[in-house]
Each structure stands twice: as structure tokens, then as C-alpha cells.
Amino acid sequence: MASLVSSLLGSPVRLRVYLGFRTSGTLSSNGRLGQRRSCPGEGAALCRRTASPRGNGARGFFSRGGGPFENQKTLEDIAEDIRERRYEKVVVMAGAGISTPSGIPDFRSPGSGLYDNLQQYELPYAEAIFELRFFHHNPRPFFALAKELYPGSYRPNVTHYFVRLLHEKSQLLRMYTQNIDGLERLAGIPPEMLVEAHGTFATATCTVCLREYQGEELRADVMSGTVPQCPTCRGVVKPDIVFFGEELPRHFFKYHTDFPQADLLVVMGTSMEVEPFASLAAVVGASVPRLLINRDPVGPFAGRRRARDVVRLGDVVEGVRALVDALGWTRELDALMAVAALKAETKTEK
């Protein structure tokens, strides 16, 4: 997961958790260190809002303001404009809500969340599993989680293949995902079309000598419950998942060019609680339509919306299915998923 603060272009950004303690710099829309906000600890990470923006229409770090509700668009309008190729630079933002339909427990769901299931390791607090200090002290809880999430254990769903279709039709500019499960890659979305804001299991790095590895080189150890060690220096090899206090991946900063170019923003399955990811929705131009497919209204969609915002609340898969149906892409999507399922079965049998 992640960390926020430094300057943007010259230095890597860090995320912070907003809990209302010490101050830290934040990012403005021009990519510079902006006003100071309260955050815990020195060089902390993973920005998380404590208060929900619902009641106040909070704009976030990069907001460009709102607008009145004239000419309000609908899901069908969005579908027609995609189908007629009026949108050819679509940016997608996605969170854990697109992964839970694949069977991956939500990190934050009481009782069923992965954090709760890891209490057997006597974590001092849930977020410790993503803190470097705790990882260096005891990496086993993280690797227990890694075993659960390692690519190959779960299959992509409709939401992932919808984005794959956008790519195949040359209408996807980029997908920005908070997820670390690798389902986007597994669905066939090329890595260069992805910004995995909180890191990936696809690569790994030794925590001591910084030797780089492919994620597959760790699979045998991770799946057997062994902490991977570097053969060169015997240091622990950590998947390139962004922990609290770590730098965001440099490709996150593609948003500087991607979001100003976007002609449509699609936001799916996210609580919009983690910064600076959550505020990216405000970076697109004020005239650019934004479609939210989500269980709840979140972020800029919870307060005063822009005139061209479209919100489809409820089950995320059902929402994406409704969009695909309106697009007339149902047959293509089902065929794509059937081929993928057949390949997965064949691979399992081998």
C-alpha cells in the first residue's frame, strides 16, 4: 500500500494516513508540495481520510471544482458515446470492490476481511502488516497474506474483462488500480496500460542488496509458507507491494499526462479513502464526464457533483453488466471470458 510526501517530479511521492496527529505536506494539482495536513508519524504512509467526504462534498488534493446539474448524462448516454467512439481516451480507476466478486476478501470488512483473518499472528494493530518496521521484525504475517493473494489463486471477473475490451477497442488510455492481486494482468490488460498504484506481486526486490526478482521466482517459497531469501545476501525478498512509508511507483506519475488527456473517467469499486489515489478523480477537466459504478457514493460523487457526472449505485458487477448491455458488448464480453476460463482449466489440468 503506500506513502505520500516529497515533491512530485524530482522526488518520489509518499502516502499518509489521515488520523489527525502531526502535519505533513500534501500535493496540489500542479504536482508541487502544497498545504500541510495532519498525519501520524515521521515519513508515514498510505493517506487515509478519517472523515467521510459525503456530507461536505470534499474536493480532495487535485480538485478543479464542480458544476450545476444542467444536461445531466445517464448510463445509457455514456454507453452510446463509448459505442460511437466519442470517447477514445478512457481512464479507469478501480479499488477492492472489483476484486471481491472474484472471492478476494475486502481488507476492511469486519469478520471476513483479510486483516481480521490474520489476527492469529498477534499483530499489534491491523495495518502493521503493511509497515516496514514490523515487516523487518516479523515478515511472516505479510507472507501469509501474500500466499492468499498471490496471482493465480483467483480469477478475474466481468469488471476486469470490461476494461480489457476497452483496451482491445483502442479506447483505454490507462487503468489506475489500487489492487495488488494482479487480476488486471491476468485478464489480459497489458502492464503498460496499468498503473498499479499500490504495487504488484509481479516483481520483487531484496530488502538488503536490492537485487531484483520476478514474482514467479518467489512463488514456490510463498506457497509453501517459507519467507523468500536472497541467495546473494540472505536478505528477505519482498514483493514490490508499496508499504506504509515507501515511495509510490514512479509510473503513478503518469497521471500528470493521462488525466488531462482523458475524455471519460470510469471509477469502479473504491471507497476513495486512500490518498493521493482518491483525489485523482478531480484531475480530469471539468467538462469530462465521470462515471461511478460503486456500492456507495464516494469522494467527489458524494457531495456536489459535476453536471456530467453519472452515478450507478449497487452491486459493481451488476453495474458493469448494465453498462456492457447498454454498449451492446455482452456477446463479446462473454466470449472473452469463456476463452479465458478454458485456458485457465487447461492450465490447471497440466
mmCIF file with all atom_site columns, N, CA, C and O in Angstrom, residues 3 18 36 43 68 99 102 210 227 233 240 254 287 347:
data_model
loop_
_atom_site.group_PDB
_atom_site.id
_atom_site.type_symbol
_atom_site.label_atom_id
_atom_site.label_alt_id
_atom_site.label_comp_id
_atom_site.label_asym_id
_atom_site.label_entity_id
_atom_site.label_seq_id
_atom_site.pdbx_PDB_ins_code
_atom_site.Cartn_x
_atom_site.Cartn_y
_atom_site.Cartn_z
_atom_site.occupancy
_atom_site.B_iso_or_equiv
_atom_site.pdbx_formal_charge
_atom_site.auth_seq_id
_atom_site.auth_comp_id
_atom_site.auth_asym_id
_atom_site.auth_atom_id
_atom_site.pdbx_PDB_model_num
ATOM 1  N N  . SER A 1 3   ? 2.762   5.500   0.574   1.00 0.00 ? 3   SER A N  1
ATOM 2  C CA . SER A 1 3   ? 3.127   6.637   1.375   1.00 0.00 ? 3   SER A CA 1
ATOM 3  C C  . SER A 1 3   ? 3.191   7.934   0.590   1.00 0.00 ? 3   SER A C  1
ATOM 4  O O  . SER A 1 3   ? 3.403   7.926   -0.576  1.00 0.00 ? 3   SER A O  1
ATOM 5  N N  . TYR A 1 18  ? -4.581  9.741   7.156   1.00 0.00 ? 18  TYR A N  1
ATOM 6  C CA . TYR A 1 18  ? -5.107  10.905  7.851   1.00 0.00 ? 18  TYR A CA 1
ATOM 7  C C  . TYR A 1 18  ? -5.827  10.484  9.118   1.00 0.00 ? 18  TYR A C  1
ATOM 8  O O  . TYR A 1 18  ? -6.946  10.024  9.086   1.00 0.00 ? 18  TYR A O  1
ATOM 9  N N  . ARG A 1 36  ? -0.242  21.988  4.382   1.00 0.00 ? 36  ARG A N  1
ATOM 10 C CA . ARG A 1 36  ? 0.075   20.919  5.319   1.00 0.00 ? 36  ARG A CA 1
ATOM 11 C C  . ARG A 1 36  ? -1.188  20.394  5.969   1.00 0.00 ? 36  ARG A C  1
ATOM 12 O O  . ARG A 1 36  ? -2.105  21.122  6.261   1.00 0.00 ? 36  ARG A O  1
ATOM 13 N N  . GLY A 1 43  ? 7.515   10.577  8.207   1.00 0.00 ? 43  GLY A N  1
ATOM 14 C CA . GLY A 1 43  ? 7.606   9.811   6.975   1.00 0.00 ? 43  GLY A CA 1
ATOM 15 C C  . GLY A 1 43  ? 6.596   8.692   6.894   1.00 0.00 ? 43  GLY A C  1
ATOM 16 O O  . GLY A 1 43  ? 6.860   7.647   6.346   1.00 0.00 ? 43  GLY A O  1
ATOM 17 N N  . PRO A 1 68  ? -23.132 22.858  -12.053 1.00 0.00 ? 68  PRO A N  1
ATOM 18 C CA . PRO A 1 68  ? -24.560 22.644  -11.900 1.00 0.00 ? 68  PRO A CA 1
ATOM 19 C C  . PRO A 1 68  ? -24.998 21.379  -12.611 1.00 0.00 ? 68  PRO A C  1
ATOM 20 O O  . PRO A 1 68  ? -24.214 20.738  -13.292 1.00 0.00 ? 68  PRO A O  1
ATOM 21 N N  . SER A 1 99  ? -12.470 -6.586  -6.956  1.00 0.00 ? 99  SER A N  1
ATOM 22 C CA . SER A 1 99  ? -11.811 -7.862  -6.658  1.00 0.00 ? 99  SER A CA 1
ATOM 23 C C  . SER A 1 99  ? -12.661 -8.783  -5.792  1.00 0.00 ? 99  SER A C  1
ATOM 24 O O  . SER A 1 99  ? -12.572 -10.006 -5.898  1.00 0.00 ? 99  SER A O  1
ATOM 25 N N  . SER A 1 102 ? -14.482 -11.706 -7.180  1.00 0.00 ? 102 SER A N  1
ATOM 26 C CA . SER A 1 102 ? -13.647 -12.851 -7.555  1.00 0.00 ? 102 SER A CA 1
ATOM 27 C C  . SER A 1 102 ? -13.342 -13.741 -6.358  1.00 0.00 ? 102 SER A C  1
ATOM 28 O O  . SER A 1 102 ? -12.631 -14.741 -6.488  1.00 0.00 ? 102 SER A O  1
ATOM 29 N N  . LEU A 1 210 ? 19.070  -5.191  -2.669  1.00 0.00 ? 210 LEU A N  1
ATOM 30 C CA . LEU A 1 210 ? 18.220  -4.583  -3.692  1.00 0.00 ? 210 LEU A CA 1
ATOM 31 C C  . LEU A 1 210 ? 18.248  -5.334  -5.027  1.00 0.00 ? 210 LEU A C  1
ATOM 32 O O  . LEU A 1 210 ? 17.843  -4.791  -6.061  1.00 0.00 ? 210 LEU A O  1
ATOM 33 N N  . VAL A 1 227 ? 9.536   -17.870 4.065   1.00 0.00 ? 227 VAL A N  1
ATOM 34 C CA . VAL A 1 227 ? 9.898   -16.483 3.770   1.00 0.00 ? 227 VAL A CA 1
ATOM 35 C C  . VAL A 1 227 ? 11.021  -16.499 2.727   1.00 0.00 ? 227 VAL A C  1
ATOM 36 O O  . VAL A 1 227 ? 12.081  -17.072 2.961   1.00 0.00 ? 227 VAL A O  1
ATOM 37 N N  . CYS A 1 233 ? 22.640  -12.490 -0.636  1.00 0.00 ? 233 CYS A N  1
ATOM 38 C CA . CYS A 1 233 ? 22.988  -11.899 0.663   1.00 0.00 ? 233 CYS A CA 1
ATOM 39 C C  . CYS A 1 233 ? 22.162  -12.448 1.818   1.00 0.00 ? 233 CYS A C  1
ATOM 40 O O  . CYS A 1 233 ? 22.358  -12.039 2.962   1.00 0.00 ? 233 CYS A O  1
ATOM 41 N N  . ASP A 1 240 ? 7.077   -6.327  -4.650  1.00 0.00 ? 240 ASP A N  1
ATOM 42 C CA . ASP A 1 240 ? 7.055   -4.870  -4.824  1.00 0.00 ? 240 ASP A CA 1
ATOM 43 C C  . ASP A 1 240 ? 5.675   -4.284  -4.538  1.00 0.00 ? 240 ASP A C  1
ATOM 44 O O  . ASP A 1 240 ? 5.095   -3.535  -5.336  1.00 0.00 ? 240 ASP A O  1
ATOM 45 N N  . LYS A 1 254 ? 2.313   9.042   -14.135 1.00 0.00 ? 254 LYS A N  1
ATOM 46 C CA . LYS A 1 254 ? 1.739   9.165   -15.472 1.00 0.00 ? 254 LYS A CA 1
ATOM 47 C C  . LYS A 1 254 ? 0.434   9.948   -15.431 1.00 0.00 ? 254 LYS A C  1
ATOM 48 O O  . LYS A 1 254 ? -0.048  10.416  -16.466 1.00 0.00 ? 254 LYS A O  1
ATOM 49 N N  . SER A 1 287 ? -15.189 19.530  -17.810 1.00 0.00 ? 287 SER A N  1
ATOM 50 C CA . SER A 1 287 ? -16.192 19.153  -18.810 1.00 0.00 ? 287 SER A CA 1
ATOM 51 C C  . SER A 1 287 ? -16.171 17.655  -19.120 1.00 0.00 ? 287 SER A C  1
ATOM 52 O O  . SER A 1 287 ? -17.009 17.173  -19.890 1.00 0.00 ? 287 SER A O  1
ATOM 53 N N  . LYS A 1 347 ? -4.738  -24.997 -18.125 1.00 0.00 ? 347 LYS A N  1
ATOM 54 C CA . LYS A 1 347 ? -3.520  -24.782 -17.321 1.00 0.00 ? 347 LYS A CA 1
ATOM 55 C C  . LYS A 1 347 ? -3.579  -25.575 -16.020 1.00 0.00 ? 347 LYS A C  1
ATOM 56 O O  . LYS A 1 347 ? -2.576  -26.157 -15.581 1.00 0.00 ? 347 LYS A O  1
#
